PDB file of C-alpha atoms in Angstrom:
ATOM      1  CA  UNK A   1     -28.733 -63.289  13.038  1.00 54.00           C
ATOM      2  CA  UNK A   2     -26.451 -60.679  13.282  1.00 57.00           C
ATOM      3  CA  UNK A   3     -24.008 -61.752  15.927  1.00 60.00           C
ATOM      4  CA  UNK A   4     -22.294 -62.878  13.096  1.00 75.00           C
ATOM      5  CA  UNK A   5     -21.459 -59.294  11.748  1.00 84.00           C
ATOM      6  CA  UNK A   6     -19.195 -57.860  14.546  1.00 87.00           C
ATOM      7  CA  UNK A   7     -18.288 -55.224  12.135  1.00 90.00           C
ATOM      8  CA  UNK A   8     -21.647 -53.983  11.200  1.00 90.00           C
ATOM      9  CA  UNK A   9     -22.467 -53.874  14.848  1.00 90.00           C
ATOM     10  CA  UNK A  10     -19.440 -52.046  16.384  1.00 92.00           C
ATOM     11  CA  UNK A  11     -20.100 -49.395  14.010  1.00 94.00           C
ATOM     12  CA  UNK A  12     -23.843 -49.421  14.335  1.00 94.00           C
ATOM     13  CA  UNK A  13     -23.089 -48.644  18.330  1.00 93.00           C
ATOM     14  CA  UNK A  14     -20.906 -46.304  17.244  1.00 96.00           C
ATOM     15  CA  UNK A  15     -23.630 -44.296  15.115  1.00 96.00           C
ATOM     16  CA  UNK A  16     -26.734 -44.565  17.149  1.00 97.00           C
ATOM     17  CA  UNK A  17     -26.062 -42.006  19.656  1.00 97.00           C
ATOM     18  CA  UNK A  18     -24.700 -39.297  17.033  1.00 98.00           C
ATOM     19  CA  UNK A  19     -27.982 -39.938  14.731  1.00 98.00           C
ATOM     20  CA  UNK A  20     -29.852 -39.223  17.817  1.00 97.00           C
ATOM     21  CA  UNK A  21     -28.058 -36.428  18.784  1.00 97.00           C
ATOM     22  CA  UNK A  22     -28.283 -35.156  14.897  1.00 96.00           C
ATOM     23  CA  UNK A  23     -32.386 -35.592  15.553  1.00 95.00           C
ATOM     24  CA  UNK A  24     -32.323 -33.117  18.767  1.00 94.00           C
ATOM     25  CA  UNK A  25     -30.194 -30.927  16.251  1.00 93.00           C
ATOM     26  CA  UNK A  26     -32.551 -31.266  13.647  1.00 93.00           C
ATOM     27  CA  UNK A  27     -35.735 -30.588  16.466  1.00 93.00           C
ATOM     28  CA  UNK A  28     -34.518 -27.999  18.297  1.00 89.00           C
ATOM     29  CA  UNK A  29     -32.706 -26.182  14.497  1.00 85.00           C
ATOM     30  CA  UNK A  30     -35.926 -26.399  12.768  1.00 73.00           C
ATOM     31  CA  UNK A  31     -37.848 -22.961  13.836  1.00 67.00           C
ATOM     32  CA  UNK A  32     -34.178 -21.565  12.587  1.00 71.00           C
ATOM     33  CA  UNK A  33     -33.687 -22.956   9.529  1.00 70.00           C
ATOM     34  CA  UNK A  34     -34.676 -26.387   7.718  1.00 68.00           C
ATOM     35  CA  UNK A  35     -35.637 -29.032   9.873  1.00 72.00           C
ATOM     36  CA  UNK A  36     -38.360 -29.645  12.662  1.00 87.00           C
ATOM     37  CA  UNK A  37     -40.310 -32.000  14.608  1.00 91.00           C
ATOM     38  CA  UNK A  38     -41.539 -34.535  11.261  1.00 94.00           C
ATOM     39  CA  UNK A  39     -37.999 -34.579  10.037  1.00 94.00           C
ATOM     40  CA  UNK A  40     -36.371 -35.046  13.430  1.00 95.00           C
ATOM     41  CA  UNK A  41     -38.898 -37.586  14.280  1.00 97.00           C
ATOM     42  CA  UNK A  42     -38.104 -39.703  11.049  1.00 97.00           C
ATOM     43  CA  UNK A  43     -34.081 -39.508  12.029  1.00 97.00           C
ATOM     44  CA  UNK A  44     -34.823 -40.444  16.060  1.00 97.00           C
ATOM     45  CA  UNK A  45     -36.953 -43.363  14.683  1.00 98.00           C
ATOM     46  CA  UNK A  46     -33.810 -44.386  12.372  1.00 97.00           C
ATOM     47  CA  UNK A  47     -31.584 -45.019  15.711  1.00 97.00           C
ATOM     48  CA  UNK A  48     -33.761 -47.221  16.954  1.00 96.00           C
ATOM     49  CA  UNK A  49     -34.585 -49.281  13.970  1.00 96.00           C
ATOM     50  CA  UNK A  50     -30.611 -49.467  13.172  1.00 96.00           C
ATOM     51  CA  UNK A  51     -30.511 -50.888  16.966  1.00 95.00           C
ATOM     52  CA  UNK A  52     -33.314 -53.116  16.418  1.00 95.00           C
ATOM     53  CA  UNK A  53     -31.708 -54.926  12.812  1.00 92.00           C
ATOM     54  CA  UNK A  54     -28.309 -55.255  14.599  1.00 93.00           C
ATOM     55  CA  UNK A  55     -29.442 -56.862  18.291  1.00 91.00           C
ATOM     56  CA  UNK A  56     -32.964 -57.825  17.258  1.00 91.00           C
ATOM     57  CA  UNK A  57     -36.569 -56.871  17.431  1.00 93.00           C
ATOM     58  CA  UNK A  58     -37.127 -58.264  20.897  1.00 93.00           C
ATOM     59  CA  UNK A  59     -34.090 -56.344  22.301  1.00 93.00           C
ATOM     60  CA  UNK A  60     -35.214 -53.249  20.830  1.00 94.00           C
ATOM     61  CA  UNK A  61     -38.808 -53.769  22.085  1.00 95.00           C
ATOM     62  CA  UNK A  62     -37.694 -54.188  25.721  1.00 95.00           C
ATOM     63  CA  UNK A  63     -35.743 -50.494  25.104  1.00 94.00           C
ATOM     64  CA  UNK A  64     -38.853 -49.616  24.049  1.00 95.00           C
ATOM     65  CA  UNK A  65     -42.082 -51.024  24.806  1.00 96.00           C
ATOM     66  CA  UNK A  66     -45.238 -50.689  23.474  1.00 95.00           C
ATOM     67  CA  UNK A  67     -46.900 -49.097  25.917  1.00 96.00           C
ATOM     68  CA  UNK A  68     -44.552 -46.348  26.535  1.00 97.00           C
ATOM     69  CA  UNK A  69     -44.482 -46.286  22.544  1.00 97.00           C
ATOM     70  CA  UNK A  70     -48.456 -45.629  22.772  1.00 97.00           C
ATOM     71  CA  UNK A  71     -48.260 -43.259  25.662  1.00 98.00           C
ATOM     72  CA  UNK A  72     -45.692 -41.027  23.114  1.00 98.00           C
ATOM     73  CA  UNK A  73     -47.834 -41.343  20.567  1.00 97.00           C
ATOM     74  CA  UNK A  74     -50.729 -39.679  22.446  1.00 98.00           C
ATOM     75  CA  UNK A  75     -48.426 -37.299  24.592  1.00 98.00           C
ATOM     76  CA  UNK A  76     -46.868 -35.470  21.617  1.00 97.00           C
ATOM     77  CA  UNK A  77     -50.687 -35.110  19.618  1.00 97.00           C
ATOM     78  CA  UNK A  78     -51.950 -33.692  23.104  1.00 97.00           C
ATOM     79  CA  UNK A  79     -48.942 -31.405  23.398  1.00 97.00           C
ATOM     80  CA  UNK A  80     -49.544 -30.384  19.712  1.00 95.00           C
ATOM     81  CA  UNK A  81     -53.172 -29.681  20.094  1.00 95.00           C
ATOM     82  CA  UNK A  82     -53.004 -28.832  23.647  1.00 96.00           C
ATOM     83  CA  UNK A  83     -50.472 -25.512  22.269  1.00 95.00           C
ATOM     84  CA  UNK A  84     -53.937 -24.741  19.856  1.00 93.00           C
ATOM     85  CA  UNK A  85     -56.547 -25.359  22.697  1.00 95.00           C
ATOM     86  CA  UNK A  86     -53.978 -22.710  24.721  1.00 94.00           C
ATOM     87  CA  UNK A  87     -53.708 -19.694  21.990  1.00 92.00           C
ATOM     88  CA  UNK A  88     -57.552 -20.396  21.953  1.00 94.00           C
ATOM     89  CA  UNK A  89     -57.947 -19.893  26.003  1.00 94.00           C
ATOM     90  CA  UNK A  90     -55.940 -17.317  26.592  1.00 93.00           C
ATOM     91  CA  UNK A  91     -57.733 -14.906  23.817  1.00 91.00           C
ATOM     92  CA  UNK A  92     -56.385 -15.577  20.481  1.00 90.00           C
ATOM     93  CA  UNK A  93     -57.293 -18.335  17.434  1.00 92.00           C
ATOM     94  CA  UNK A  94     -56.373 -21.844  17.545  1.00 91.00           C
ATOM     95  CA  UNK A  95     -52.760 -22.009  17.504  1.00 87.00           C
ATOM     96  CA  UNK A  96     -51.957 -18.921  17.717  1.00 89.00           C
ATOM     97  CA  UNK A  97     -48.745 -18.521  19.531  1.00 90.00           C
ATOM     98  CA  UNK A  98     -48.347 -14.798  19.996  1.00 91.00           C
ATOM     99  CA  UNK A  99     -50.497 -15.135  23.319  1.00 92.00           C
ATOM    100  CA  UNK A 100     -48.762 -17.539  25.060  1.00 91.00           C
ATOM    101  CA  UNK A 101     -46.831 -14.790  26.366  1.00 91.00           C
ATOM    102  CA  UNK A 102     -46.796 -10.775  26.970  1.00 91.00           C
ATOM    103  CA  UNK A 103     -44.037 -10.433  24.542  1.00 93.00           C
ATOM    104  CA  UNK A 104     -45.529 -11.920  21.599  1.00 89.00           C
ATOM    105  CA  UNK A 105     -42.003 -12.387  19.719  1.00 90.00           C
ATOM    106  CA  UNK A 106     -41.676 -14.755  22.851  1.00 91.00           C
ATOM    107  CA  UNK A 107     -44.992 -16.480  22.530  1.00 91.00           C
ATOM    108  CA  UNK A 108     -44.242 -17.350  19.170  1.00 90.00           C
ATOM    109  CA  UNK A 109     -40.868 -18.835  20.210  1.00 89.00           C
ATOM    110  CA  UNK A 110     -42.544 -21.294  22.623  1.00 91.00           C
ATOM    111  CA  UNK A 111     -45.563 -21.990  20.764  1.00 91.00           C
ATOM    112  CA  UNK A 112     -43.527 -23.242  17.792  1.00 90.00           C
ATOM    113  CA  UNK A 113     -41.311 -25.140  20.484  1.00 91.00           C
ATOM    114  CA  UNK A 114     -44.293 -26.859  21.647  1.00 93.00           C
ATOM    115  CA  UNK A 115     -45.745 -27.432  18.300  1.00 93.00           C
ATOM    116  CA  UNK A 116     -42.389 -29.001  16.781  1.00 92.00           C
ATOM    117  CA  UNK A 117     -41.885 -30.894  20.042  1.00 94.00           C
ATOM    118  CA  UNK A 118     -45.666 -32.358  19.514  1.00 96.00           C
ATOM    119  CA  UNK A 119     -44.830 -33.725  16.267  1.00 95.00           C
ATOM    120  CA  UNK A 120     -41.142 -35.100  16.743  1.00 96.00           C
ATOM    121  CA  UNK A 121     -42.479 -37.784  19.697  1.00 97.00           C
ATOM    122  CA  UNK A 122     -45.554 -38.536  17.581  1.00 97.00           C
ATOM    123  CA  UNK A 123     -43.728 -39.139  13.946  1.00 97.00           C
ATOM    124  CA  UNK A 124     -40.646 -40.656  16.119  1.00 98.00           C
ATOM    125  CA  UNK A 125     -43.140 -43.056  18.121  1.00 98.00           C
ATOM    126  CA  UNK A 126     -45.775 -43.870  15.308  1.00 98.00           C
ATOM    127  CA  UNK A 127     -42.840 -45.018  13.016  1.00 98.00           C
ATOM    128  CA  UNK A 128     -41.349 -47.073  15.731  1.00 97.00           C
ATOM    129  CA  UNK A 129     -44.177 -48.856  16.232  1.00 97.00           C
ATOM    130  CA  UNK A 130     -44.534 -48.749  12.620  1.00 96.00           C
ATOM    131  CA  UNK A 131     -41.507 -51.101  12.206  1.00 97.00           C
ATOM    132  CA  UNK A 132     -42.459 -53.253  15.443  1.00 95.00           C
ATOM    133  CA  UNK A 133     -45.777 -54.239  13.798  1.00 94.00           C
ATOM    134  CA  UNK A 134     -44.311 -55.448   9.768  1.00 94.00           C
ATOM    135  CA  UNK A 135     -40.889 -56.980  11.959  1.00 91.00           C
ATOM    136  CA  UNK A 136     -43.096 -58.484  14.334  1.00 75.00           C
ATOM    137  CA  UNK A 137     -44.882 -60.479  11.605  1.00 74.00           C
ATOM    138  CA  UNK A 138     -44.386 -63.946  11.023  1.00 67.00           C
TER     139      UNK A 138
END
């Protein structure tokens, strides 16, 4: 399929490691500026369907297999709602971030850390396995 495009894929190797680093930009920018964990998610989830139309859906799915796709999936909604479940437990409302530390300028830092982290391997790994499902049909 595409071993026929040389060009296509020299420069797709070339790009898939600076659109991921772009998405840990993009992750770890977003409590700064514009960006986040849904936005960096979409871009991580672009490497890896750029790698799987240039060396094939199979190829991709043994980079990434289903079951570690699931296991992110779950991971990053547990990390997002486990942050919540924490404000609530140590004293404050659900996802409140200002008592996950004594400094609550601090708190909030690592709650919305957490938070954005949470949703950047859940919208990363949901549209990954997104793409394997409609490529994966015959």
């Amino acid at each position: 399929m595409m071993h026929r495009h040389p060009i296509l894929r020299t420069v797709s190797k070339l790009l898939i490691a600076p659109i991921m680093l772009f998405a840990l930009y993009v992750q770890f920018h977003g409590d700064y500026g514009p960006g986040g964990g849904f936005q960096a998610g979409v871009i991580l989830a672009v490497a890896f369907i750029l790698y799987a139309l240039m060396f094939g859906v199979e190829t991709a799915r043994r980079v990434a297999p289903m079951s570690v796709l699931r296991f992110l999936t779950a991971f990053g909604v547990l990390l997002f709602g486990g942050t919540g479940v924490a404000g609530i437990l140590l004293g404050g409302a659900f996802l409140d971030y200002n008592v996950l530390a004594t400094d609550p300028k601090a708190g909030q830092h690592i709650g919305i850390l957490l938070v954005e982290g949470g949703v950047g391997i859940t919208v990363a790994s949901v549209m990954i396995v997104l793409f394997f499902t409609f490529a994966g049909r015959k």
